[in-house]
Amino acid sequence: MWRPRRGPVSLTPDDPPVRFEGLATCGEARAGTLVTPHGRVPTPLFMPVATAATVKGVDIDRVAGTGAGMVLANAYHLHLRPGEEIVGESGGVARFMGWEGPTLTDSGGFQVFSLAKQVKVTEEGAFFRSHIDGRAIAFTPEISMRIQERIGADVAMQLDHVIALPAERDDVADAMRRSLRWAERCRAAHTRPDQALFGIVQGGLEPDLRAESAARLREIGFPGYAVGGLSVGEGPEAMVSTLRVTVPHLPEDKPRYLMGVGQPADIVAAVGAGIDMFDCVLPTRCGRNSLVYTFAGALRLRNARYASDQRPLEAGCPCPACRHGRGYLRHLFLAGEMLGPVLASIHNLTFYQRLVARLREAVVGGRFGPESRAILAGLQGAGGGD
Amino acid sequence: MWRPRRGPVSLTPDDPPVRFEGLATCGEARAGTLVTPHGRVPTPLFMPVATAATVKGVDIDRVAGTGAGMVLANAYHLHLRPGEEIVGESGGVARFMGWEGPTLTDSGGFQVFSLAKQVKVTEEGAFFRSHIDGRAIAFTPEISMRIQERIGADVAMQLDHVIALPAERDDVADAMRRSLRWAERCRAAHTRPDQALFGIVQGGLEPDLRAESAARLREIGFPGYAVGGLSVGEGPEAMVSTLRVTVPHLPEDKPRYLMGVGQPADIVAAVGAGIDMFDCVLPTRCGRNSLVYTFAGALRLRNARYASDQRPLEAGCPCPACRHGRGYLRHLFLAGEMLGPVLASIHNLTFYQRLVARLREAVVGGRFGPESRAILAGLQGAGGGD
């Protein structure tokens, strides 16, 4: 398994704080390097999600041990608890959680949409109540920038207006254009020179709206571009077809980040559509629920067939879970032992890193097509359970 | 921190499977080595408790990283779930949980007393219902030996009859003498040559009953002797005074194991009374509840005073929790994040290993008295929270 190089990267004052260095392409798929103030990470890259400054159940050395090069945290959650002041005083989110590599914070746009209570979105911003204690909170573009600068990740995200799909075209267009105006306000409010601000393309499943959003963001100018508002119920085919009409409008020399995606097969398809960066809670969320991924398909560890199965989850996987037999891991879940979710999460995070590493190698080797088809075929298996 | 040597130890057929090699004494306190088929462990030693073949929340490499040399598992729990057959098929409890060092299984006597439902103890054995699914279970000395041989730890414990204290002297005497008869039956039923069987001294807080129990067990002859039935509500002074009248009746050339004890101060006192081996759930149980130990006293991590405290739990502690500030660990507990209990457990386990290592060094250095007083004084502090 490749290991990302971590540690400070020398940037001169004129360098953008985060940049993309291309290495190879194969069709639309790309391999390269994301260069940040806290290290270089090979792409395609997958960021484990450390919502509240912790990858759920996994200590930070183990996160590094999965091969992860960059970690995502969430401005919404950290604002609510413990507050960006405490994170800032601790030297920023990376130091707060003991992570030596680069970090990214989501702005909170998606969490306002998915978690917050009594949400009201106006031109000014999003006004809502905390899902923890009900207190009133305002997220404007300016407030989101101030929070994210204080949290201090290498990459901050613009505040965007996320809506559920399917939705009326007019509503999609309104939210997309509001997100564009918020992008401009975020750009104007953002001051921290050692932090990059990424814009977020919106526009639902409407090709022309996606194109308009991407083109306008490109005019505003960002060091990186995300595709947001997907993986909210539209299905994998719609997701990929939306990427196919969006990515061509993004600049080739900037990183492309598909937010919140996804299943392993989604990642394979999205790399094929030209995406460089991913984050998703699935590896840890599924791990906590005893579902583990392998290149031969997923295993449900509670299944009785694994009771006496002494094989590792996947032969050749270097993770600490794969030092044990499946029967042991099943026992941990049936006994309600915390170590079950912990080990399954580590395995799944390792699997995602092995997946993006394999995709990268395929791009570099000029065999992305056949390799991605082979991976997708394997993912539909039964996990080698027979 | 010392690290125990693990890995197979060559034993000739005439060697007892487990033996004690003395190194130094200081008053009653002793330092030495427990030699087992799976490695040599310096004493005094503390065994993390892996009840169901997992130290709760801590993966097995991290358990080794705390400095632990030997791990305890529980025959009662493993019999109930997943069953000793599955553990045995996996190569025994050590291999099942991925532990390369020695292991010990408690017989279940204490769990029958503390966990099981509808318990009936007769001369034949203990008959009860599982606390998990209510099914009827019989633990006789012979059944306990069969279960523990199948589980395959380096040390098995006799089945004993544990009763709550305070109790009538007659009841204490009856349970003690029944435990002696069960000790003989365990001795007769035990066949596995690569596993040692330890006897357990009972007798409540009655000096003459403890003396009788120890003397009779010594006549039966065991490669190691435990002191059971303490830390069940009698208080630390009664515990130590009972050890003072029990230990002199045990052979000097055999290991002495105080079961289920205890608080750090209890361990200091018990080493001073000549005990070599300990196990206790406190480091992990307290850790899960945000209480952490330091040589300057315990900290309650939920306390608001730690919100912005960037110091580690204890300066000089090499554990992964101490790479973080106290404010971060507090945040994890307040946010309900699994990593809080995980890291606090690792810290506490590391603390217990540092404690027994420090006691060992004091014995070897001939300064157990002043060092133990210094440790006890420190343990009463406020955790360096000011």
mmCIF file of N, CA, C and O in Angstrom, chain B residues 7 15 59 61 76 82 96 100 111 126 140 154 188 213 231 261 287 291 295 304 306-307 319 322 357 371 380:
data_model
loop_
_atom_site.group_PDB
_atom_site.id
_atom_site.type_symbol
_atom_site.label_atom_id
_atom_site.label_comp_id
_atom_site.label_asym_id
_atom_site.label_seq_id
_atom_site.Cartn_x
_atom_site.Cartn_y
_atom_site.Cartn_z
ATOM 1 N N GLY B 7 6.470 -14.590 23.466
ATOM 2 C CA GLY B 7 6.869 -15.642 22.548
ATOM 3 C C GLY B 7 7.140 -16.906 23.317
ATOM 4 O O GLY B 7 7.281 -16.885 24.539
ATOM 5 N N ASP B 15 9.356 -29.786 33.306
ATOM 6 C CA ASP B 15 9.095 -28.457 33.863
ATOM 7 C C ASP B 15 7.621 -28.292 34.164
ATOM 8 O O ASP B 15 6.779 -28.714 33.367
ATOM 9 N N ASP B 59 -7.797 -2.542 20.870
ATOM 10 C CA ASP B 59 -7.325 -3.621 20.010
ATOM 11 C C ASP B 59 -6.044 -4.214 20.585
ATOM 12 O O ASP B 59 -5.363 -3.627 21.405
ATOM 13 N N ASP B 61 -3.032 -4.996 19.680
ATOM 14 C CA ASP B 61 -1.724 -4.341 19.594
ATOM 15 C C ASP B 61 -1.609 -3.214 20.611
ATOM 16 O O ASP B 61 -0.552 -2.987 21.194
ATOM 17 N N TYR B 76 -16.550 -18.280 32.246
ATOM 18 C CA TYR B 76 -18.008 -18.139 32.301
ATOM 19 C C TYR B 76 -18.526 -17.465 31.028
ATOM 20 O O TYR B 76 -19.410 -17.974 30.348
ATOM 21 N N PRO B 82 -18.572 -17.153 22.734
ATOM 22 C CA PRO B 82 -19.179 -17.935 21.652
ATOM 23 C C PRO B 82 -19.226 -19.433 21.944
ATOM 24 O O PRO B 82 -19.682 -20.178 21.073
ATOM 25 N N PHE B 96 -7.246 -16.798 19.420
ATOM 26 C CA PHE B 96 -8.578 -16.276 19.064
ATOM 27 C C PHE B 96 -8.577 -14.755 19.099
ATOM 28 O O PHE B 96 -9.082 -14.087 18.196
ATOM 29 N N GLU B 100 -0.187 -12.621 21.684
ATOM 30 C CA GLU B 100 0.957 -13.522 21.551
ATOM 31 C C GLU B 100 1.568 -13.938 22.875
ATOM 32 O O GLU B 100 2.458 -14.777 22.914
ATOM 33 N N GLN B 111 -18.170 -15.098 38.678
ATOM 34 C CA GLN B 111 -19.264 -14.634 37.817
ATOM 35 C C GLN B 111 -20.582 -15.318 38.177
ATOM 36 O O GLN B 111 -21.645 -14.716 38.075
ATOM 37 N N ALA B 126 -22.202 -25.601 40.848
ATOM 38 C CA ALA B 126 -23.099 -24.445 40.789
ATOM 39 C C ALA B 126 -24.041 -24.626 39.612
ATOM 40 O O ALA B 126 -23.604 -24.953 38.497
ATOM 41 N N THR B 140 -19.640 -27.620 37.354
ATOM 42 C CA THR B 140 -19.009 -28.441 38.385
ATOM 43 C C THR B 140 -17.509 -28.256 38.232
ATOM 44 O O THR B 140 -17.039 -27.741 37.209
ATOM 45 N N ASP B 154 -2.800 -20.345 29.512
ATOM 46 C CA ASP B 154 -1.623 -20.900 30.202
ATOM 47 C C ASP B 154 -1.942 -21.252 31.643
ATOM 48 O O ASP B 154 -1.356 -22.173 32.198
ATOM 49 N N ALA B 188 -7.862 -33.256 40.281
ATOM 50 C CA ALA B 188 -7.989 -34.614 39.752
ATOM 51 C C ALA B 188 -8.478 -34.597 38.304
ATOM 52 O O ALA B 188 -8.095 -35.453 37.496
ATOM 53 N N SER B 213 -7.414 -22.643 54.809
ATOM 54 C CA SER B 213 -7.567 -22.787 53.360
ATOM 55 C C SER B 213 -6.205 -22.843 52.668
ATOM 56 O O SER B 213 -5.951 -23.715 51.827
ATOM 57 N N SER B 231 -12.156 -7.849 47.828
ATOM 58 C CA SER B 231 -12.653 -6.784 46.966
ATOM 59 C C SER B 231 -14.119 -7.033 46.638
ATOM 60 O O SER B 231 -14.569 -6.800 45.521
ATOM 61 N N VAL B 261 -8.475 -7.383 42.064
ATOM 62 C CA VAL B 261 -8.064 -6.173 42.799
ATOM 63 C C VAL B 261 -7.091 -5.411 41.934
ATOM 64 O O VAL B 261 -6.175 -6.018 41.355
ATOM 65 N N GLY B 287 -12.214 4.083 32.712
ATOM 66 C CA GLY B 287 -11.907 4.804 31.483
ATOM 67 C C GLY B 287 -13.161 5.070 30.670
ATOM 68 O O GLY B 287 -13.360 6.175 30.151
ATOM 69 N N LEU B 291 -13.114 8.597 33.894
ATOM 70 C CA LEU B 291 -12.202 8.756 35.025
ATOM 71 C C LEU B 291 -10.836 8.210 34.615
ATOM 72 O O LEU B 291 -10.728 7.051 34.218
ATOM 73 N N PHE B 295 -0.324 9.514 38.359
ATOM 74 C CA PHE B 295 0.438 9.416 39.607
ATOM 75 C C PHE B 295 0.220 10.651 40.487
ATOM 76 O O PHE B 295 0.684 10.685 41.623
ATOM 77 N N ALA B 304 -15.552 20.756 33.685
ATOM 78 C CA ALA B 304 -15.396 21.931 32.821
ATOM 79 C C ALA B 304 -13.998 22.538 32.917
ATOM 80 O O ALA B 304 -13.542 23.201 31.995
ATOM 81 N N TYR B 306 -11.311 21.283 32.422
ATOM 82 C CA TYR B 306 -10.398 20.756 31.410
ATOM 83 C C TYR B 306 -10.727 21.226 29.995
ATOM 84 O O TYR B 306 -10.053 20.837 29.052
ATOM 85 N N ALA B 307 -11.769 22.067 29.845
ATOM 86 C CA ALA B 307 -12.256 22.419 28.500
ATOM 87 C C ALA B 307 -11.139 22.978 27.612
ATOM 88 O O ALA B 307 -11.038 22.634 26.443
ATOM 89 N N CYS B 319 1.355 6.844 26.329
ATOM 90 C CA CYS B 319 0.170 6.238 25.690
ATOM 91 C C CYS B 319 -0.404 7.155 24.620
ATOM 92 O O CYS B 319 -0.157 8.359 24.604
ATOM 93 N N CYS B 322 -2.226 10.397 25.640
ATOM 94 C CA CYS B 322 -1.393 11.505 26.106
ATOM 95 C C CYS B 322 -0.696 12.247 24.969
ATOM 96 O O CYS B 322 0.067 13.171 25.224
ATOM 97 N N ALA B 357 5.315 -1.559 37.183
ATOM 98 C CA ALA B 357 6.732 -1.455 36.825
ATOM 99 C C ALA B 357 7.489 -0.627 37.866
ATOM 100 O O ALA B 357 8.627 -0.958 38.242
ATOM 101 N N GLU B 371 9.189 4.430 48.432
ATOM 102 C CA GLU B 371 8.582 4.611 47.101
ATOM 103 C C GLU B 371 7.080 4.357 47.151
ATOM 104 O O GLU B 371 6.295 5.106 46.559
ATOM 105 N N GLN B 380 -3.365 10.435 45.949
ATOM 106 C CA GLN B 380 -4.437 11.191 46.600
ATOM 107 C C GLN B 380 -4.567 12.619 46.087
ATOM 108 O O GLN B 380 -5.390 13.385 46.589
#
